[in-house]
XYZ file of C-alpha atoms in Angstrom:
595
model
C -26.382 16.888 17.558
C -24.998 13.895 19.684
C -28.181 11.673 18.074
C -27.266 13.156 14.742
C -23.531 11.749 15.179
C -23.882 8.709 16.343
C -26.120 7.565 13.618
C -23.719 8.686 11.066
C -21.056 6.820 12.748
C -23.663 3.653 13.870
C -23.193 0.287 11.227
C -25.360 0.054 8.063
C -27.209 -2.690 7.027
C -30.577 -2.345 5.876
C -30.756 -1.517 1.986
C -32.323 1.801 0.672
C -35.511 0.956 -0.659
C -35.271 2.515 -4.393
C -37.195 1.252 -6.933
C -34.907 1.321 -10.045
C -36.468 0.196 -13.777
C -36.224 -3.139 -14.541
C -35.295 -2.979 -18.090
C -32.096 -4.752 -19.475
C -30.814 -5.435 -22.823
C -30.239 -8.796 -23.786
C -26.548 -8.822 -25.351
C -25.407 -5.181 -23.935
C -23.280 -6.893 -21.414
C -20.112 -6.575 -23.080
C -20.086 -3.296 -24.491
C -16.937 -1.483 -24.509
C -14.787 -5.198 -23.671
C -12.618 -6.608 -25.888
C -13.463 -10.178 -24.565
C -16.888 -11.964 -23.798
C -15.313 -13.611 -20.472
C -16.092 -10.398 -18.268
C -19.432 -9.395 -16.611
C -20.648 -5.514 -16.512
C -23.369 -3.896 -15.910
C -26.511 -3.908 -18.419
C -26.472 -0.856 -20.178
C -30.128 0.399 -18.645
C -27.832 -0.324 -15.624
C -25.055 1.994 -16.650
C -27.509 4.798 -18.044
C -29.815 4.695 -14.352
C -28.790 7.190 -12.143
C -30.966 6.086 -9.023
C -29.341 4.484 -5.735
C -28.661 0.614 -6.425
C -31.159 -1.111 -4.699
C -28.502 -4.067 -4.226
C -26.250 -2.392 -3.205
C -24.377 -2.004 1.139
C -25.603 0.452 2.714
C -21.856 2.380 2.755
C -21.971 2.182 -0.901
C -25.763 3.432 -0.928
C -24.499 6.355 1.156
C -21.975 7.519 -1.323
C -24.004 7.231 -4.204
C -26.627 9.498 -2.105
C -23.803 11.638 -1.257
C -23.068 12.294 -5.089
C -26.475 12.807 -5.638
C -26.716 15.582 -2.980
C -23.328 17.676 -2.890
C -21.966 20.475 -5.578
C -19.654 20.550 -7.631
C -17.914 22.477 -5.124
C -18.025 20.574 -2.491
C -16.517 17.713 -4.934
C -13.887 20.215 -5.823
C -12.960 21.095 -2.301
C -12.831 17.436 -1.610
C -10.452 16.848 -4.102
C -7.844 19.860 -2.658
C -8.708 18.549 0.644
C -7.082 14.697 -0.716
C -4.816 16.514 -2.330
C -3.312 17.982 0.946
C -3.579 14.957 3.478
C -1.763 13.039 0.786
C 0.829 16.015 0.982
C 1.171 15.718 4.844
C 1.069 11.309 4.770
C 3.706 11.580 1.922
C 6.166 14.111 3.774
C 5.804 12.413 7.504
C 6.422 8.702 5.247
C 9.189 10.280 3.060
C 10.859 11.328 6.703
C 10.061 8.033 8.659
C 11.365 5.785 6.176
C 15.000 7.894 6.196
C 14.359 8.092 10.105
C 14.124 4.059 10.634
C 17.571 3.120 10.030
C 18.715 5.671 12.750
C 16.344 3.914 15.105
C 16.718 1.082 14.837
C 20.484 1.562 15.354
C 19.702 3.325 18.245
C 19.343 0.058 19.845
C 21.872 -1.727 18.064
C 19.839 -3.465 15.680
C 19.966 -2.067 12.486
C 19.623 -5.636 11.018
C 16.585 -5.433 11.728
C 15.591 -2.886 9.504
C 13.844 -4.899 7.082
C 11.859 -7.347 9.723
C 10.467 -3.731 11.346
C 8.492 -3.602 8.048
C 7.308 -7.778 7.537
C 5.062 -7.268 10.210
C 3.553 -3.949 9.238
C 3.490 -5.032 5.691
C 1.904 -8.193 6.188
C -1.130 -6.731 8.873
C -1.175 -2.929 7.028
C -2.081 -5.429 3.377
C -3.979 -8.107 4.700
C -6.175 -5.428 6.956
C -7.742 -3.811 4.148
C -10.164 -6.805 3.063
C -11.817 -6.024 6.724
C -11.351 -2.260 5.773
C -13.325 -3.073 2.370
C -16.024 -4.273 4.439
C -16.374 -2.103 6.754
C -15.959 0.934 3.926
C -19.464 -1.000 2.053
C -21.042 -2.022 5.192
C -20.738 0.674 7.695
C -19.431 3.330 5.036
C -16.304 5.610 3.976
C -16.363 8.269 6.246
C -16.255 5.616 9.163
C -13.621 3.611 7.768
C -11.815 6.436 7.371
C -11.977 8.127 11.019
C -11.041 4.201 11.997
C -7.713 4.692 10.115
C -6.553 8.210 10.768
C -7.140 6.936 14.894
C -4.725 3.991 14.141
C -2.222 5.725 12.305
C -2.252 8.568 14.630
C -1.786 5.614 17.881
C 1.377 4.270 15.397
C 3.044 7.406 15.634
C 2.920 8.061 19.454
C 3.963 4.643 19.757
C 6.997 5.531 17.448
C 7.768 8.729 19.229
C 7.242 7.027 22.952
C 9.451 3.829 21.781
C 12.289 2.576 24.036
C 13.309 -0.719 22.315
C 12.752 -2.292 18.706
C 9.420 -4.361 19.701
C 7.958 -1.210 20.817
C 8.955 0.901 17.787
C 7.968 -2.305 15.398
C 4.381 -2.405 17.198
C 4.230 1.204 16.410
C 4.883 0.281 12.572
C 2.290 -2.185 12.766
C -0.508 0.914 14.002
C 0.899 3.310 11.605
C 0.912 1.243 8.628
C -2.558 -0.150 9.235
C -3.427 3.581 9.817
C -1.574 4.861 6.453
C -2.053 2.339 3.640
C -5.712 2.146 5.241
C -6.166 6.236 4.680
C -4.826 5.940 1.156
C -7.142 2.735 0.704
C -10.138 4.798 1.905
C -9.411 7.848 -0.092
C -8.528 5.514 -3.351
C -11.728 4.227 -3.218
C -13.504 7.655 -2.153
C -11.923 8.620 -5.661
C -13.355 5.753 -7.679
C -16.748 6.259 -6.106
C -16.302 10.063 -7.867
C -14.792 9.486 -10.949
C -15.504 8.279 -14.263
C -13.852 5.345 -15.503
C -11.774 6.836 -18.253
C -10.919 9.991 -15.795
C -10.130 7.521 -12.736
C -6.427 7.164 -13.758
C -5.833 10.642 -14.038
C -7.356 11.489 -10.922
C -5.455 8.428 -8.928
C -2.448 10.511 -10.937
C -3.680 13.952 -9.344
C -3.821 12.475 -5.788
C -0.287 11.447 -5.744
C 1.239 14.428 -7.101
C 2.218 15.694 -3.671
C 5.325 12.999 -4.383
C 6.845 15.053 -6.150
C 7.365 17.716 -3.424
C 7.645 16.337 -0.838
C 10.935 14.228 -2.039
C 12.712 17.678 -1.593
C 11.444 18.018 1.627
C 11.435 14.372 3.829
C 15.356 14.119 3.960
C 15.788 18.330 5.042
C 12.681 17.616 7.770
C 14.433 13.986 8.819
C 17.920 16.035 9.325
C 16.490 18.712 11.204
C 14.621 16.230 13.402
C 16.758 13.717 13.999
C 20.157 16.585 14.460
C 17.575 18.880 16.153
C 14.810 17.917 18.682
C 15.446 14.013 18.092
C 13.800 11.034 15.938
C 10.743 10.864 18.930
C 9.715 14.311 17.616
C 9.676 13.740 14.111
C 6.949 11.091 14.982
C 5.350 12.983 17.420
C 4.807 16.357 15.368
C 2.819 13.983 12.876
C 0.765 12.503 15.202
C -0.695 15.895 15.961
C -0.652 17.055 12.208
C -2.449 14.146 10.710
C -5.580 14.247 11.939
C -5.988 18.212 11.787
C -5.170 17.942 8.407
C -8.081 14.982 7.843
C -10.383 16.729 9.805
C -12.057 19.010 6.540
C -12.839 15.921 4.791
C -14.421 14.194 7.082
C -16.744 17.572 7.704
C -17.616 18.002 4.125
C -18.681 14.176 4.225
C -20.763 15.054 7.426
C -22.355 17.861 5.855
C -23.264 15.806 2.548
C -24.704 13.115 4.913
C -26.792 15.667 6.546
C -28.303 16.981 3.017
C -29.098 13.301 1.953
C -30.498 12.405 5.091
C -32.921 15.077 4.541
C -33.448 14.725 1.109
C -34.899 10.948 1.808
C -32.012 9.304 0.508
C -30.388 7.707 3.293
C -33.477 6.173 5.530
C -32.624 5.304 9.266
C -31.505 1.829 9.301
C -31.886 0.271 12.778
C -31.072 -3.691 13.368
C -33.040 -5.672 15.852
C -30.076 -8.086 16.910
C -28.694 -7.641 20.442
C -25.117 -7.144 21.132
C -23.915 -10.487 20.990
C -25.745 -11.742 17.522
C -24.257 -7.912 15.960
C -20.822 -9.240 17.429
C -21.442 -13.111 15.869
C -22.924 -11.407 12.898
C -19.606 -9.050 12.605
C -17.037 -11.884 13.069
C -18.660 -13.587 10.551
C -19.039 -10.569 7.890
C -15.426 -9.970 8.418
C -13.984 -13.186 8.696
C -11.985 -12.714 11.890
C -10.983 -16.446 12.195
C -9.611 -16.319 9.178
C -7.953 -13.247 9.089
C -6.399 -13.958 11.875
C -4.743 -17.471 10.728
C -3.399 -16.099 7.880
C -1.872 -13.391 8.901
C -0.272 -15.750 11.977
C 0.540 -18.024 9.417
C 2.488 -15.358 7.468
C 3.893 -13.870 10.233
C 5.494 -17.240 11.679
C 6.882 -18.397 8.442
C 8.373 -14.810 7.343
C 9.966 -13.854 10.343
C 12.346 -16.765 10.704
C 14.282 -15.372 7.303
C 15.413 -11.955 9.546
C 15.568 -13.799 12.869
C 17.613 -16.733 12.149
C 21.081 -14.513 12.043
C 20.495 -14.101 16.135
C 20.565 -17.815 17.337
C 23.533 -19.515 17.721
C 22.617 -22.820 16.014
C 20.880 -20.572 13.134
C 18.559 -22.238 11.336
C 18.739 -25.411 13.272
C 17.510 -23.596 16.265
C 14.640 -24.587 18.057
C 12.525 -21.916 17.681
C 13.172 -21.104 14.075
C 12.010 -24.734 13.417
C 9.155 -23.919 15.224
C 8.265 -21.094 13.390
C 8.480 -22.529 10.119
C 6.262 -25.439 11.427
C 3.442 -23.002 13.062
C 3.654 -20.787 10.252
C 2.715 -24.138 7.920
C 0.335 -25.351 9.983
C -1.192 -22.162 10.184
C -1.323 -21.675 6.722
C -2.724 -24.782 6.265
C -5.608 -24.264 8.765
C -6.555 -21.371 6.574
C -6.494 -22.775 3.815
C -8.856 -25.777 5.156
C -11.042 -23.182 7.007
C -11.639 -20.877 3.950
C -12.624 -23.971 1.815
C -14.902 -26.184 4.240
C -15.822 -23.938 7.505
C -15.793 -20.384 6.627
C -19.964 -18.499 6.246
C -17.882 -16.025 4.331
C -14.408 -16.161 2.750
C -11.469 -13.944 3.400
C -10.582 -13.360 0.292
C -13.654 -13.165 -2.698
C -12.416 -15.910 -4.924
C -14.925 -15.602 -7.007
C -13.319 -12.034 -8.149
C -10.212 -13.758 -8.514
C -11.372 -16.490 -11.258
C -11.368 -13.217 -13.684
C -8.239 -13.298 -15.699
C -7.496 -9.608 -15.551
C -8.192 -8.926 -11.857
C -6.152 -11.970 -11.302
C -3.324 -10.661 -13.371
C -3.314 -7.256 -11.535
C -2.954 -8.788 -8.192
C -0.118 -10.819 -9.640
C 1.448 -7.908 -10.815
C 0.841 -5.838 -8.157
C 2.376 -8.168 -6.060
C 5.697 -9.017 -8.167
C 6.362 -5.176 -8.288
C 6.212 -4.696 -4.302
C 8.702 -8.308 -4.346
C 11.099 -6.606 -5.965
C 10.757 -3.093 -5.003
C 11.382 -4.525 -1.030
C 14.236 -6.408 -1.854
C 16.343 -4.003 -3.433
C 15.103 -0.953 -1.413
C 15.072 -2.206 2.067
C 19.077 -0.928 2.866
C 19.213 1.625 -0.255
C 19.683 4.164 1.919
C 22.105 3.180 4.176
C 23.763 1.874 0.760
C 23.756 5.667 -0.101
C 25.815 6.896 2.900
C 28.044 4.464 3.419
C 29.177 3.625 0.035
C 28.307 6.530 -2.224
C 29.270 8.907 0.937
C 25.792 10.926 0.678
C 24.536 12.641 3.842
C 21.056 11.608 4.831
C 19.394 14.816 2.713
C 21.507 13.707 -0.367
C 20.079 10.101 -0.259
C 16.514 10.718 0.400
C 17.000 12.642 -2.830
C 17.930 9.857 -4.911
C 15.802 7.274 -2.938
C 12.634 9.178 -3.882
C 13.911 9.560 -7.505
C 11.413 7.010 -7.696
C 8.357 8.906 -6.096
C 9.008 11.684 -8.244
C 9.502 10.090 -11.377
C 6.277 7.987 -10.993
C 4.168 10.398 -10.060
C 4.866 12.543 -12.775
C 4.822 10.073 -15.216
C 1.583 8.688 -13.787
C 0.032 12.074 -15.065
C 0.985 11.207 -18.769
C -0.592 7.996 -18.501
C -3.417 9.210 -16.960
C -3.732 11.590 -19.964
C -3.242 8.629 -22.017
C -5.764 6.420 -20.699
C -8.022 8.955 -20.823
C -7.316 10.220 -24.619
C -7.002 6.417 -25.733
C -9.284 4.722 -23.263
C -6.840 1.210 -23.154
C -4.121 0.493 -20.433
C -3.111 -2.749 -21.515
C -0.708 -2.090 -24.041
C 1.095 0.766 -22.129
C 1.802 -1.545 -19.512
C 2.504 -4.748 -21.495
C 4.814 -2.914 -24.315
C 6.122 -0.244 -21.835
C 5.642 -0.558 -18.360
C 7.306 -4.037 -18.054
C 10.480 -4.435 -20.090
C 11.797 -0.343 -19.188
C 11.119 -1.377 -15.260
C 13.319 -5.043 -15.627
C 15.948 -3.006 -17.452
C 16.159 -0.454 -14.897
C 15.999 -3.252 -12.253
C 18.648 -5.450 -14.133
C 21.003 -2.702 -14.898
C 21.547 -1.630 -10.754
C 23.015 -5.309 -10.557
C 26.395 -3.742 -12.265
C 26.016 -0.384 -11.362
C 25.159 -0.671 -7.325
C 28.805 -1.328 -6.562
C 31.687 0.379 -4.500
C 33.803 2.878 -7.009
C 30.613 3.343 -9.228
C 29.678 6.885 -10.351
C 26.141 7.838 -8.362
C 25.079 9.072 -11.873
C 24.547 5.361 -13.080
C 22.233 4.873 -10.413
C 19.828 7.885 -10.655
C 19.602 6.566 -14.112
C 18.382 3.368 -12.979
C 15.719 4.918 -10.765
C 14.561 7.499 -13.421
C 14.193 3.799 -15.515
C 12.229 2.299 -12.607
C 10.089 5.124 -11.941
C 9.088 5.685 -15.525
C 8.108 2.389 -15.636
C 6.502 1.941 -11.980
C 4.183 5.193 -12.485
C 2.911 3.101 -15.733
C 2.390 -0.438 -13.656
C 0.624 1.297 -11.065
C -2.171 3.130 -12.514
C -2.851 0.498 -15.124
C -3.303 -2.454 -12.745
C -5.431 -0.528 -10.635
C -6.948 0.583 -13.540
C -7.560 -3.361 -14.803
C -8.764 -4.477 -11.565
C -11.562 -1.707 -11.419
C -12.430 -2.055 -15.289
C -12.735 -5.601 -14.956
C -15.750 -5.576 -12.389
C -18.922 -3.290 -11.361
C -19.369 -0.272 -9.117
C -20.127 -2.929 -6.060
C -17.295 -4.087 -5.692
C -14.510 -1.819 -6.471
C -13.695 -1.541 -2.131
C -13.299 -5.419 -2.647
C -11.191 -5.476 -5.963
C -8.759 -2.268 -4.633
C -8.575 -4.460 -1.709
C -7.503 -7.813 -3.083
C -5.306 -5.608 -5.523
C -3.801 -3.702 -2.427
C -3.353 -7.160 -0.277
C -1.302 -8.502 -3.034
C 0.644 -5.678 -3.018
C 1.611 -5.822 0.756
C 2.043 -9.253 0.955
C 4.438 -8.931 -1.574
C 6.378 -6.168 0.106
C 6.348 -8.507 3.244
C 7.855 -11.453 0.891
C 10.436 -8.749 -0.060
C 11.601 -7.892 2.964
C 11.999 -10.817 4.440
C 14.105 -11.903 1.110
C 15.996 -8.764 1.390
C 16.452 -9.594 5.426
C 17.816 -13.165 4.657
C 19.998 -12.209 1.972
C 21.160 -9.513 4.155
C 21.924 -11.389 7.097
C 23.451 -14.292 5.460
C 25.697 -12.822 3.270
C 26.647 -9.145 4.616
C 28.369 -10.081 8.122
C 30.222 -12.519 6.310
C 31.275 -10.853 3.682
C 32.250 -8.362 6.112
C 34.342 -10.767 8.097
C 36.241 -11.874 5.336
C 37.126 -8.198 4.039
C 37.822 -6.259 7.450
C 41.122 -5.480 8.411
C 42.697 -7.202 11.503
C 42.614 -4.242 13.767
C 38.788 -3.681 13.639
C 37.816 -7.682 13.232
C 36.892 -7.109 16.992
C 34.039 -4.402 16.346
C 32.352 -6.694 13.367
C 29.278 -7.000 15.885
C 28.968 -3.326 16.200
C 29.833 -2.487 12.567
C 26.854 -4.979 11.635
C 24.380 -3.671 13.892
C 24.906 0.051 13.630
C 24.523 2.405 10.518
C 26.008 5.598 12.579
C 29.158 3.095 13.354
C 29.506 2.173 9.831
C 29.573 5.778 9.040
C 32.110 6.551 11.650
C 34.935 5.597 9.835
C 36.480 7.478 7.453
C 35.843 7.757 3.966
C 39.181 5.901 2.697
C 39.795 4.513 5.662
C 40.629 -0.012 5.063
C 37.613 -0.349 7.430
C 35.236 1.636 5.427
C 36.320 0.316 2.222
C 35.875 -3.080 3.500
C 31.962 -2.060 4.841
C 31.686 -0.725 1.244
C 32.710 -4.218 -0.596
C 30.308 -6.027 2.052
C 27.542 -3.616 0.796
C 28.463 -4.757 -2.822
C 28.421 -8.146 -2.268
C 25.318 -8.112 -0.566
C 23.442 -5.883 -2.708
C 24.521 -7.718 -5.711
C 22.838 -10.800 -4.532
C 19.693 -9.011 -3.632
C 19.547 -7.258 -7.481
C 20.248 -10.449 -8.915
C 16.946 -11.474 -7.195
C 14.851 -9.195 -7.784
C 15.506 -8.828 -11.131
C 14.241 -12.402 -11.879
C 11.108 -12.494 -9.967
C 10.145 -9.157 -12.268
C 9.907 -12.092 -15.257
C 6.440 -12.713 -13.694
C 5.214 -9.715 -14.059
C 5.766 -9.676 -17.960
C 3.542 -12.948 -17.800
C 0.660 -11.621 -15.635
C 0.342 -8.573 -17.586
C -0.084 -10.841 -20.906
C -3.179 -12.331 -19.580
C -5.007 -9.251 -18.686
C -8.295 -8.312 -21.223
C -7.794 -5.372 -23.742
C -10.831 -3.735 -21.976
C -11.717 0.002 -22.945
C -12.458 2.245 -20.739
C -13.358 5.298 -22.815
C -17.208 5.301 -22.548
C -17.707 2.710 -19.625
C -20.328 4.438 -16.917
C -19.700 2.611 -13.599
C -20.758 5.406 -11.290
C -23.622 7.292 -10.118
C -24.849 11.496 -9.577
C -22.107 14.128 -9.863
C -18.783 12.651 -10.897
C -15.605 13.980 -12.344
């Protein structure tokens, strides 16, 4: 049994040896694509149903595993996602209300949107290594790699006694989530057919839409109840009981291919250090690790600035900027002249579409960070909504998107294009619902404009993110969807890193002094404390001069940070322009027994 284990969890590298039949049609390449610019698979290609012979070994293995398993055990699978996305959606819904209150808890609640540049930045850039080691080693491993770190995240959380503890804890736990949701994203598009994918990426994230009734009741009872460390610490026990069935049902499938012939042993005769060179290499480490250095040192400074007393003329703010250049230089330089294999697979990104998606992809996460990061606390103070109240309106948008991700799905499916929806739809109903909160997000304004807004920007979020996923798995072959998702998914969480640290600057430049000017003179002497604590800010009384001056500094603020993210939404209109009208209707791109 131990023998058995350890070679399901060992590294995979040497190819299946499957003959497949060599016949291609000349001029079958673009079938189904509106444009001649794209690559796909031969159609002899698309019709075979034997193990690529080209392809990594992880990707060998899941093709073997949809050769082997019924469609019961694919249906199980499914309810199996179905309910770890339940359990990661609830413990996020709670964590995100819970942060504020944290990070207050050490008077920093400034700091709420630099706990999540970090995280961001390492949980988006991770998943190119993830991609690899999902194709190379194979899903099941790259998925027990990811439930471990988000499972460390949360004890870190729960165990935290300052801000850099509870921020390193981020860091774990959003490697450890976006990573699980990566992995099981591209478990789905490995069992899927093209013009189903959608609806099934739909059908995953349905648990949105009850668990936004549920995160701000669990967060109350929590954080009134046992205390925030609990709330972290229940999860970290959950989580991985709740993974465990999948990854049994993908042991069990590896077992029946193993002894059906279709997953050889594969043993490597390179000693530890030439697998460790050989590793670094495959997954770019130097590289990796410059960028996301590089990022780091030239983000941070926007949150951190606020907490020197020469501001941005302080020495180490100048040095950040000037390591964080540097950095990013060096990476650039590296990738081009030095690096055996790139970071990021530029040749992927020459295609228009996949290009486009990333784009877009990243845009929406821009925006999304810069007018989210203090939307709840803009909730309670302001709007006077307890913390059950505003997770309700907050996740407005999970609900919303999720559901209306189902109709697209349906649509996709029944009309087998995405572009349009997103171009003609998507876009403009998103920008007006982003545009309109500039008005509307202001002291004395009725909540009910707002959950408008957020039933606009769901509506048109649940289109944007099926169909750029969609684009960026249309637009290439069965090989490397891990890769695309990847690149798609970095985008995405570099963006949100860009976001926050927008929404942190604008936050810290303008609130405190907006504040200043608008407090009253018997409470200019607690402007430190006001700033740097949500439960203070809630501690006056609704009415009260103070809290009507907290509210205007909210307005101001938040008016500045709508402003911007309305604009930078103008690029996704652009992106989404230059994407191919593929169909996806009849397009094969997977192997054995598929939904």
């Amino acid at each position: 049994m131990k023998g058995r284990i350890a070679s399901w969890l060992g590294p995979k590298e040497v190819p299946v040896v499957e003959r497949e039949t060599p016949h291609e049609k000349a001029g079958d390449n673009e079938a189904n694509i509106a444009s001649n610019a794209v690559k796909t698979p031969s159609e002899a290609e698309r019709e075979s149903d034997e193990i690529s012979l080209n392809a990594q070994a992880g990707i060998q293995d899941i093709e073997a595993f949809a050769k082997v398993w019924t469609k019961r055990d694919l249906i199980l699978a499914y309810i199996t996602i179905w309910i770890i996305f339940f359990v990661d959606a609830m413990q996020q819904s709670m964590g995100g209300i819970l942060t504020p209150y944290v990070t207050s808890a050490f008077q920093s609640h400034s700091l709420t949107a630099a706990t999540t540049i970090f995280s961001s930045l390492i949980g988006g850039l991770f998943k190119l290594p993830l991609a690899k080691i999902l194709d190379i080693w194979g899903r099941p491993q790259g998925f027990v790699c990811m439930v471990f770190c988000l499972t460390i995240g949360l004890v870190m959380m729960a165990a935290c006694n300052n801000v850099e503890t509870f921020a390193a804890g981020q860091v774990f736990y959003w490697v450890g989530y976006n990573g699980i949701s990566y992995s099981i994203s591209v478990f789905i598009a490995d069992t899927s057919a093209l013009k189903n994918r959608a609806l099934m990426y739909a059908f995953a994230s349905s648990p949105y839409i009850i668990t936004v009734w549920i995160g701000g009741p669990l967060a109350d009872a929590f954080y009134y109840g046992p205390g925030f460390r609990w709330g972290f610490g229940a999860f970290s026990i959950i989580t991985p009981f709740i993974c465990s069935p999948l990854l049994a049902l993908f042991y069990l499938n590896y077992r029946k291919a193993r002894r059906s012939g279709l997953i050889p042993d594969r043993k490597s005769d390179r000693t530890f250090m030439q697998s460790l060179k050989y590793y670094a290499i495959e997954f770019d480490v130097i590289g990796l690790l410059l960028i996301t250095a590089g990022m780091a040192f030239f983000l941070l400074p926007f949150n951190l600035y606020v907490y020197q007393d020469k501001l941005w003329k302080a020495p180490i703010i100048i040095a950040f900027f000037i390591v964080g250049g540097l950095l990013l230089i060096a990476f650039a330089l590296f990738e081009k002249f030095f690096a055996p294999k790139t970071f990021i697979p530029y040749e992927l990104l020459m295609d228009r579409t996949v290009l486009g998606a990333c784009i877009l992809a990243g845009v929406l996460f821009v925006s999304f960070y810069i007018w989210d990061s203090y939307f709840s606390s803009f909730l309670q103070v302001v709007n006077g909504l307890d913390m059950t109240k505003s997770s309700y309106v907050m996740n407005i948008y999970s609900i919303g998107s999720c559901f209306w991700s189902l109709v697209v799905g349906f649509a996709i499916r029944y009309t087998g294009r995405f572009k349009w929806i997103a171009l003609y739809f998507g876009v403009p109903i998103t920008i007006l619902g982003v545009g309109l909160m500039v008005a509307f997000r202001q002291p004395d304004v009725n909540i009910g404009y707002i959950v408008m807004c957020q039933i606009f920007i769901a509506v048109g979020g649940g289109a944007l993110v099926i169909c750029e996923q969609m684009a960026v798995m249309a637009a290439t072959t069965h090989q490397y969807i891990a890769v695309v998702l990847a690149v798609e998914s970095m985008f995405a969480n570099v963006g949100g890193a860009v976001g926050s640290t927008i929404a942190g600057a604008i936050w810290n430049g303008v609130f405190p002094v907006r504040l200043a000017e608008h407090l009253p003179q018997e409470t200019q002497g607690n402007l430190t404390s006001i700033v740097g604590s949500l439960p203070t800010q809630l501690s006056y009384p609704e009415g009260s001069p103070t809290r009507i001056a907290i509210q205007h500094a909210y307005g101001d603020a938040q008016r500045i940070m709508l402003i911007a993210a309305t604009v930078i939404q103008i690029i996704s209109l652009v992106s989404v322009m230059f994407w191919r009208d593929i169909k996806v209707k009849d397009f094969k791109q997977v192997k054995g027994l598929v939904v």
